Amino acid sequence: MAGIYIHIPFCKQACHYCDFHFSTNTERKAEMVEAIILELSIQKNYLEGKINTIYFGGGTPSLLSAEELSKLLDTIFKNFSVSENAEITLEANPDDLNAKKLQMLKSSGINRLSIGIQSFHEPHLKFLNRAHTASEASSCVQQAQDAGFDNISIDLIYAIPSEDHMIWEKDLEQAVSLHPQHISSYCLTIEDKTVFGNWLKKGRLKEIGENYSAEQFEMLLQTLQTYGYQQYEISNFCLPDYHSRHNSNYWCRDQYLGVGPGAHSYDGHHRQYNISNNSLYLKSMEKKQIPFEKEVLSPQDQINEYIMTGLRTQWGCDLQKIAQEYHYDLWKENKIYLEGLLRDQKVILQDQHLILTNKGKLLADRIASDLFIVT
């Protein structure tokens, strides 16, 4: 499968934890849409075969008007061969969604919403500097369902500093009561170039304890499993047959094209990184030149990427695939280490697939890095 990602680099305000590329100045939004349309046209031969997924991310793509969304989708359908049942996702903030906007999104061809709720607790939303209220967090999902959306994902953040786990427990209860088809949940991380990163340096914020975040992760697993959600990737859960096809492309290392400032692309052998600067991107696109850097992936890079992404999924790392495609015996090269993980019940070996257990998922990044080829 192949996918297209459109990065919309604008937000109403900056969340204190976010280190994605965006600008709160939306004066050049219309100009940016035209530049992205041009980039799509220039890149029409980047991907092979059918386009199965289209994903509007950001930033905040729900800031786009109906006309802007239609222009972008029309350009994609004009320049690429898109599957009839393509998954078309739009990331949205609760404060951007109302009955009129939802009907517009539905009529435009959007068939999946990814709503950035993060928390249903008002003080936590203010702490994160989210633009929506707790009331909007709940009502927007119900309104989307009333508008006919039957493939809805919501985002939640855990390990937000609190005296105990009561708020997180209530967030989970509220989330499952809304019956979304998909839930993505991420641990709050403190990145350097964010407000929280600055607070940490100044002593206004403390590091989040590993035990605290691990306990909330375990609560997440237990609650969602109880309500029938499958954990198909460490941070992603779905009801049967509702996994994110677009994000699964990334984890399965299928081809995808990323357009817009800060977007990434992958053709199976190379990665491209568009410049993360709105002004420079627009200036370059005026000359019909896409401003990107290109990285050629060595066999070692491809193996390491497969290990990193494969271990995060329910399908795990296919040892035979690594052997056949990359001529590398992952088990043989790490036999003692992997046998130790098996004994400690951090991984299982099933049909030549190395799969993390719940215990191992708490250490996913560490296990992956331990298995990387290092020269």
PDB file of C-alpha atoms in Angstrom, residues 158-159 187 207-218 362-363 366:
ATOM      1  CA  TYR A 158      -1.003   9.893  30.039  1.00  0.00           C
ATOM      2  CA  ALA A 159       1.572  10.572  32.757  1.00  0.00           C
ATOM      3  CA  CYS A 187       3.115   9.246  27.337  1.00  0.00           C
ATOM      4  CA  GLU A 207      10.845  14.878  35.315  1.00  0.00           C
ATOM      5  CA  ILE A 208       8.036  12.343  35.036  1.00  0.00           C
ATOM      6  CA  GLY A 209       8.896   9.239  37.038  1.00  0.00           C
ATOM      7  CA  GLU A 210       9.231   5.959  35.134  1.00  0.00           C
ATOM      8  CA  ASN A 211       7.136   4.063  37.684  1.00  0.00           C
ATOM      9  CA  TYR A 212       4.346   6.641  37.500  1.00  0.00           C
ATOM     10  CA  SER A 213       4.153   6.502  33.696  1.00  0.00           C
ATOM     11  CA  ALA A 214       4.488   2.694  33.676  1.00  0.00           C
ATOM     12  CA  GLU A 215       1.567   2.348  36.090  1.00  0.00           C
ATOM     13  CA  GLN A 216      -0.618   4.544  33.901  1.00  0.00           C
ATOM     14  CA  PHE A 217       0.432   2.608  30.799  1.00  0.00           C
ATOM     15  CA  GLU A 218      -0.620  -0.618  32.499  1.00  0.00           C
ATOM     16  CA  LEU A 362       7.457  -0.957  28.761  1.00  0.00           C
ATOM     17  CA  LEU A 363      11.042  -1.302  27.488  1.00  0.00           C
ATOM     18  CA  ARG A 366      15.572   0.045  24.932  1.00  0.00           C
TER      19      ARG A 366
END
